[in-house]
CSV table of C-alpha atoms in Angstrom, one decimal:
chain,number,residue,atom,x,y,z
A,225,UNK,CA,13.7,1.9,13.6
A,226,UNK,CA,14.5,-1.4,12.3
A,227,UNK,CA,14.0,-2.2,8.5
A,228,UNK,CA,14.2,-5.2,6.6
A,229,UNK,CA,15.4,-4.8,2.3
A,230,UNK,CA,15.0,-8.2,0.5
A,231,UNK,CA,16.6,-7.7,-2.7
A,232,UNK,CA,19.3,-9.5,-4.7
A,233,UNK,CA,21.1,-6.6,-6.5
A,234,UNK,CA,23.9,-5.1,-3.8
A,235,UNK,CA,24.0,-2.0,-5.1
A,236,UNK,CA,20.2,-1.5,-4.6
A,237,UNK,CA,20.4,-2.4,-1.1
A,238,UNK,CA,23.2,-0.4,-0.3
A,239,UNK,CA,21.5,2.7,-2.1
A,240,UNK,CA,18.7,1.9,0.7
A,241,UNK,CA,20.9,2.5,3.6
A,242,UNK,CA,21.1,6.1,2.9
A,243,UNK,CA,17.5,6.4,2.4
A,244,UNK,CA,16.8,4.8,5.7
A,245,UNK,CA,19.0,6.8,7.9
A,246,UNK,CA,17.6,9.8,6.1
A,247,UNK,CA,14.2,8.6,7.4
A,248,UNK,CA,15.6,7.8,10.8
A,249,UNK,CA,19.0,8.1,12.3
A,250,UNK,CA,20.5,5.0,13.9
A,251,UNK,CA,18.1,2.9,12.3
A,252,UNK,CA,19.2,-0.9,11.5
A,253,UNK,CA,18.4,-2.0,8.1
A,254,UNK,CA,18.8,-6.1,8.0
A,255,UNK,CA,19.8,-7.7,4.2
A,256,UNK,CA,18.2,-10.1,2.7
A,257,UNK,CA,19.1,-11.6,-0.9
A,258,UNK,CA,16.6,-13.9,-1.9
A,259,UNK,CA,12.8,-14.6,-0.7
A,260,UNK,CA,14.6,-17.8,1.6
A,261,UNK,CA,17.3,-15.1,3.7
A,262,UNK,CA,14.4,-12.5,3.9
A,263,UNK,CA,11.7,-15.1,5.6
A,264,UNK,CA,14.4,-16.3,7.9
A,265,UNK,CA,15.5,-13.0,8.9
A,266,UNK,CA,11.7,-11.6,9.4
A,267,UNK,CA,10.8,-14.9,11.7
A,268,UNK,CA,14.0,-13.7,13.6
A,269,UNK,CA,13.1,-10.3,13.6
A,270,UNK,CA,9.7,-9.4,15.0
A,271,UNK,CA,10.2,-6.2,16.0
A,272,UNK,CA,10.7,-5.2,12.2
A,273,UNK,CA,8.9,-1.6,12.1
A,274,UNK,CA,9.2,-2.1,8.0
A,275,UNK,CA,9.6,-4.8,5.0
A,276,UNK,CA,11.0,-3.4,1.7
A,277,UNK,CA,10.3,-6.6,-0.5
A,278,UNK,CA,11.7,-6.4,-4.4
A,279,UNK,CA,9.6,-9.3,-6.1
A,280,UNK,CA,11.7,-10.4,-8.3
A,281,UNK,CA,14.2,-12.5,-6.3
A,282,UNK,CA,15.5,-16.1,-6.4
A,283,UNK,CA,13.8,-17.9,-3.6
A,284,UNK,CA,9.7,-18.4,-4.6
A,285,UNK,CA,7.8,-16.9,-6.9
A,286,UNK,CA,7.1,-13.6,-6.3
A,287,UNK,CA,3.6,-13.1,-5.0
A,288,UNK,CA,4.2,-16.3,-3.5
A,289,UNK,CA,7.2,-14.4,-1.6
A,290,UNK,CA,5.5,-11.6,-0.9
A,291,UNK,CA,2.2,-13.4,0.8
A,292,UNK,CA,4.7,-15.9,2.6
A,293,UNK,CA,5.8,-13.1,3.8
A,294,UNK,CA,2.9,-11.4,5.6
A,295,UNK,CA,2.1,-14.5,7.1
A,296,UNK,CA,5.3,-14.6,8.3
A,297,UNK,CA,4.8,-10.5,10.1
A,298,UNK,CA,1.4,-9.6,9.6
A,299,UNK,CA,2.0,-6.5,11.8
A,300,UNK,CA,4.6,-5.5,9.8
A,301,UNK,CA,3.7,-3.3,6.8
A,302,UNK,CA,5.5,-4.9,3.6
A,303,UNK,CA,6.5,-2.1,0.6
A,304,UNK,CA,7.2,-3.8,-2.8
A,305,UNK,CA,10.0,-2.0,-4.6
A,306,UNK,CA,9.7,-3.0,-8.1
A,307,UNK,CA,11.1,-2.4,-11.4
A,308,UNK,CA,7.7,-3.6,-13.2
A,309,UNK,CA,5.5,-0.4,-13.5
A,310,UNK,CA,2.3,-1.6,-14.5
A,311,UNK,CA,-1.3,-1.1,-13.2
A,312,UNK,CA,-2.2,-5.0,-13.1
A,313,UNK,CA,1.0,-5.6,-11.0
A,314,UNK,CA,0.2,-3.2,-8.7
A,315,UNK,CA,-3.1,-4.7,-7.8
A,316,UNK,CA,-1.9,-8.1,-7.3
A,317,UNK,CA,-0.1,-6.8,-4.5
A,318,UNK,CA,-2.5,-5.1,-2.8
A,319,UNK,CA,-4.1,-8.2,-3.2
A,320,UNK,CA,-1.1,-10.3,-1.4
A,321,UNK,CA,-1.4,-7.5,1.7
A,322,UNK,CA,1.5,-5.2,0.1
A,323,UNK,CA,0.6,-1.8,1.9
A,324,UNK,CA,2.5,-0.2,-0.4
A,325,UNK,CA,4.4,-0.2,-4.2
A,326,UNK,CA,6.8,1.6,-5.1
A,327,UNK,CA,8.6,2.3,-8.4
A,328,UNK,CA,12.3,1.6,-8.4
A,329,UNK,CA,12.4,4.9,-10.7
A,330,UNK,CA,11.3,6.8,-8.4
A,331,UNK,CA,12.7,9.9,-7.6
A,332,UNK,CA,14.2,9.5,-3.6
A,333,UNK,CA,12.3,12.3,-1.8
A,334,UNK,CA,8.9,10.2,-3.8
A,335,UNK,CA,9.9,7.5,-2.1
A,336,UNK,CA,11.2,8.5,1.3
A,337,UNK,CA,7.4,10.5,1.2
A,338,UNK,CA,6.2,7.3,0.8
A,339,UNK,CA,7.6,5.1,3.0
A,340,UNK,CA,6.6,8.0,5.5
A,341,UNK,CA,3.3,7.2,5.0
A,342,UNK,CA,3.5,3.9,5.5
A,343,UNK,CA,5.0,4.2,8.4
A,344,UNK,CA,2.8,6.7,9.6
A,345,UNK,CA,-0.2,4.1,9.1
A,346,UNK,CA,-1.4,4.7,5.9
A,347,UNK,CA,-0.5,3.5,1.9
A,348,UNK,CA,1.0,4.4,-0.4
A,349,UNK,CA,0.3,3.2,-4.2
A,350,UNK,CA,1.6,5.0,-7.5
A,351,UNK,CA,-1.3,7.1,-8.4
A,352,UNK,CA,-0.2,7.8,-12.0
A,353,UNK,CA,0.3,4.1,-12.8
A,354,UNK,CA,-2.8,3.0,-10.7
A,355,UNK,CA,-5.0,5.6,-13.4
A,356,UNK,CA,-3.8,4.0,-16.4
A,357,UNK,CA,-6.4,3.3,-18.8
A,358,UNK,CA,-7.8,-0.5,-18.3
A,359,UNK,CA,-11.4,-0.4,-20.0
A,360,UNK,CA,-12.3,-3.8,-18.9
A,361,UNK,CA,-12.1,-2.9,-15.2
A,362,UNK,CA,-12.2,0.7,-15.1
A,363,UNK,CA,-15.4,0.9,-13.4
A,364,UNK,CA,-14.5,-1.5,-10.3
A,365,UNK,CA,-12.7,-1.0,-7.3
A,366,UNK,CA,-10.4,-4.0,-6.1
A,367,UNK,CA,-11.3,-5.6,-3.3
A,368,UNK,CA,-9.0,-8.8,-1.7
A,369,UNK,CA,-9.8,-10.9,-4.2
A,370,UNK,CA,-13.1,-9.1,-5.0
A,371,UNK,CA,-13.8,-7.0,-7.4
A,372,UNK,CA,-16.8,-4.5,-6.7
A,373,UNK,CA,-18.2,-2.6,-9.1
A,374,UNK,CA,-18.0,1.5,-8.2
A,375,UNK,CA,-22.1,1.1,-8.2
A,376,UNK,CA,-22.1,-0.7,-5.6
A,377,UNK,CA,-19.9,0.9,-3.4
A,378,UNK,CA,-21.6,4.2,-4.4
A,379,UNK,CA,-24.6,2.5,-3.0
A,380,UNK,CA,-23.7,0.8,0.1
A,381,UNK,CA,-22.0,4.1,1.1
A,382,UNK,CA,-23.4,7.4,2.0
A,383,UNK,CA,-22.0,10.4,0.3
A,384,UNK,CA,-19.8,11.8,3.6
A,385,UNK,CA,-18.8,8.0,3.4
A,386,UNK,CA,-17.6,8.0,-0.2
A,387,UNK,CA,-15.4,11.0,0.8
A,388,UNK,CA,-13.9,9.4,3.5
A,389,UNK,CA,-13.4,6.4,1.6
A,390,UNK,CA,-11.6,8.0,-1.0
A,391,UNK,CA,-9.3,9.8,1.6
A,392,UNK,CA,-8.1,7.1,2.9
A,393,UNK,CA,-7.5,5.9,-0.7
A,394,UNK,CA,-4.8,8.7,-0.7
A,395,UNK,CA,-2.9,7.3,2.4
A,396,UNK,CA,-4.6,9.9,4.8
A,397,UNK,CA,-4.6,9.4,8.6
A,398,UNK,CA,-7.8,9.8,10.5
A,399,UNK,CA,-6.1,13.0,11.6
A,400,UNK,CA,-5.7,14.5,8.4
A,401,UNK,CA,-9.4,13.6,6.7
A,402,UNK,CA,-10.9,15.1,9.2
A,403,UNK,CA,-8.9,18.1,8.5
A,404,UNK,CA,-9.6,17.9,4.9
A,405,UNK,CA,-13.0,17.6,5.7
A,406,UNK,CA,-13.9,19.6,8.5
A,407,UNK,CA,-15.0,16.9,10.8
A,408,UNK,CA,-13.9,15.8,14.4
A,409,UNK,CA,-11.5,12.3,14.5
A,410,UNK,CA,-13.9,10.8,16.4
A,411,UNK,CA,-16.6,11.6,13.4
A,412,UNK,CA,-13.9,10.1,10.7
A,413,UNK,CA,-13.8,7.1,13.1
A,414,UNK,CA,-17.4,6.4,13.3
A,415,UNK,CA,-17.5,6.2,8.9
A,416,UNK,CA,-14.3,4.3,9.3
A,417,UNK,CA,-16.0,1.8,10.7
A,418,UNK,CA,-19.5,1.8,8.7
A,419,UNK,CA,-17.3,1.7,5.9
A,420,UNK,CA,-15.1,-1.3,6.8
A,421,UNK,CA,-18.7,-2.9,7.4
A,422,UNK,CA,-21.0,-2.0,4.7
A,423,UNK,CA,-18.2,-3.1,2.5
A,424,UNK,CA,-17.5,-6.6,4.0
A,425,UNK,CA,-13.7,-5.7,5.0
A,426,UNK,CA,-12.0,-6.5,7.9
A,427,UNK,CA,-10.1,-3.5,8.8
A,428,UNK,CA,-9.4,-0.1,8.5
A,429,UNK,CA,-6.0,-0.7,6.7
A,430,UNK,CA,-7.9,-3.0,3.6
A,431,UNK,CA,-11.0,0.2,3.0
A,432,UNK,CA,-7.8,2.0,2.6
A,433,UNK,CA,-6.1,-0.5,0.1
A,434,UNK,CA,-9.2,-1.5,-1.9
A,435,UNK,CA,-9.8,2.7,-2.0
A,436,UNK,CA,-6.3,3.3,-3.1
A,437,UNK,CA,-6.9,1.1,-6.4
A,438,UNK,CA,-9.2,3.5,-7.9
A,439,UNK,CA,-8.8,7.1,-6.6
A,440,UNK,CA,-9.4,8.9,-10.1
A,441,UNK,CA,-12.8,6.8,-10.3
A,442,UNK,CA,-13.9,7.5,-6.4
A,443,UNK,CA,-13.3,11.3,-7.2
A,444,UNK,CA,-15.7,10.9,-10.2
A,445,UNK,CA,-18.1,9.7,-8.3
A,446,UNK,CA,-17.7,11.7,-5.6
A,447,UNK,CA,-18.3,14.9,-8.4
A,448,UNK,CA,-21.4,13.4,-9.8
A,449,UNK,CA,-23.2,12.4,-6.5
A,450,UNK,CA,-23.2,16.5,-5.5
């Protein structure tokens, strides 16, 4: 596995060595100490299976760095590691095409769990920060850009839908929905992709960000619609 850590505290990177050989043996984890080293190191390094990306670096502004750098690897999942826990900051990333956030308080098996998620194809957001209380918006479910109200997701999905959706809010593989729910892959696949098309997405990986954003109110929904 081959790992790229953009931050500009040294001890923090070298704390992230240990956690990546404890994910994979004889993996190579490539430095970076500003957003300018980490961009010239990704469009050297295409084969990157993984981007940890700390916002707050000399180099660019941060969301700035963070969607240079999906341009940069699109196919390469991005995790921000950030100091900032807050719910607002969270969304702006999924917004930039982070796939997942994680808090730099984090315990280390929380965040090796969540890197393994990632890396497994799903995403991984901080649950407890993404329920905290925001009355102006806590009826919507973020969207690229877009902000849908939970009504009309409701409505352009069909119940079965709405479950799915929200399991892939939770970072779950096709594999494990359709364990959770007691369907066939290929029966998660087919809502999969009404899903990604009654809500206007692009791909499997956004109906799992955009879901991810609002988990507490998808299950509330889910409860009253049964």
């Amino acid at each position: 596995m081959k790992v790229l850590y953009a931050d500009d505290h040294w001890i923090t990177r070298s704390a992230a060595r240990h956690l990546i050989d404890r994910l994979e043996r004889g993996s190579e984890l490539l430095e970076a100490a500003d957003f300018r080293q980490a961009l010239e190191i990704a469009s050297s390094n295409p084969d990157l299976d993984l981007i940890l990306l700390d916002l707050l670096m000399p180099g660019m502004k941060r969301f700035e760095g963070l969607r240079a750098m999906r341009e940069c690897l699109p196919q390469v999942p991005v995790v921000v590691m950030s100091a900032i826990e807050d719910r607002e900051e969270i969304l702006r990333c999924i917004e930039a095409g982070a796939m997942g956030y994680i808090p730099k308080s984090a315990q280390s098996d929380e965040i090796e769990s969540a890197l393994q998620t990632v890396l497994a194809g799903g995403v991984a957001f901080p649950r407890r920060l993404l329920e905290q209380s925001n009355p102006a918006k806590k009826s919507q479910v973020y969207a690229f850009g877009n902000e849908k109200s939970l009504e009309d997701v409701a409505n352009a999905l069909t119940k079965r839908q709405l479950q799915v959706y929200k399991h892939l809010g939770q970072g779950m593989s096709n594999a494990q929905v359709a364990e959770s729910l007691g369907l066939s892959e290929h029966t998660v696949r087919v809502h999969v992709s009404a899903i990604v098309k009654r809500l206007n997405l692009d791909s499997r990986t956004q109906a799992a960000i955009s879901a991810a954003a609002q988990v507490r109110a998808l299950e509330e929904a889910e409860a009253a619609s049964f």
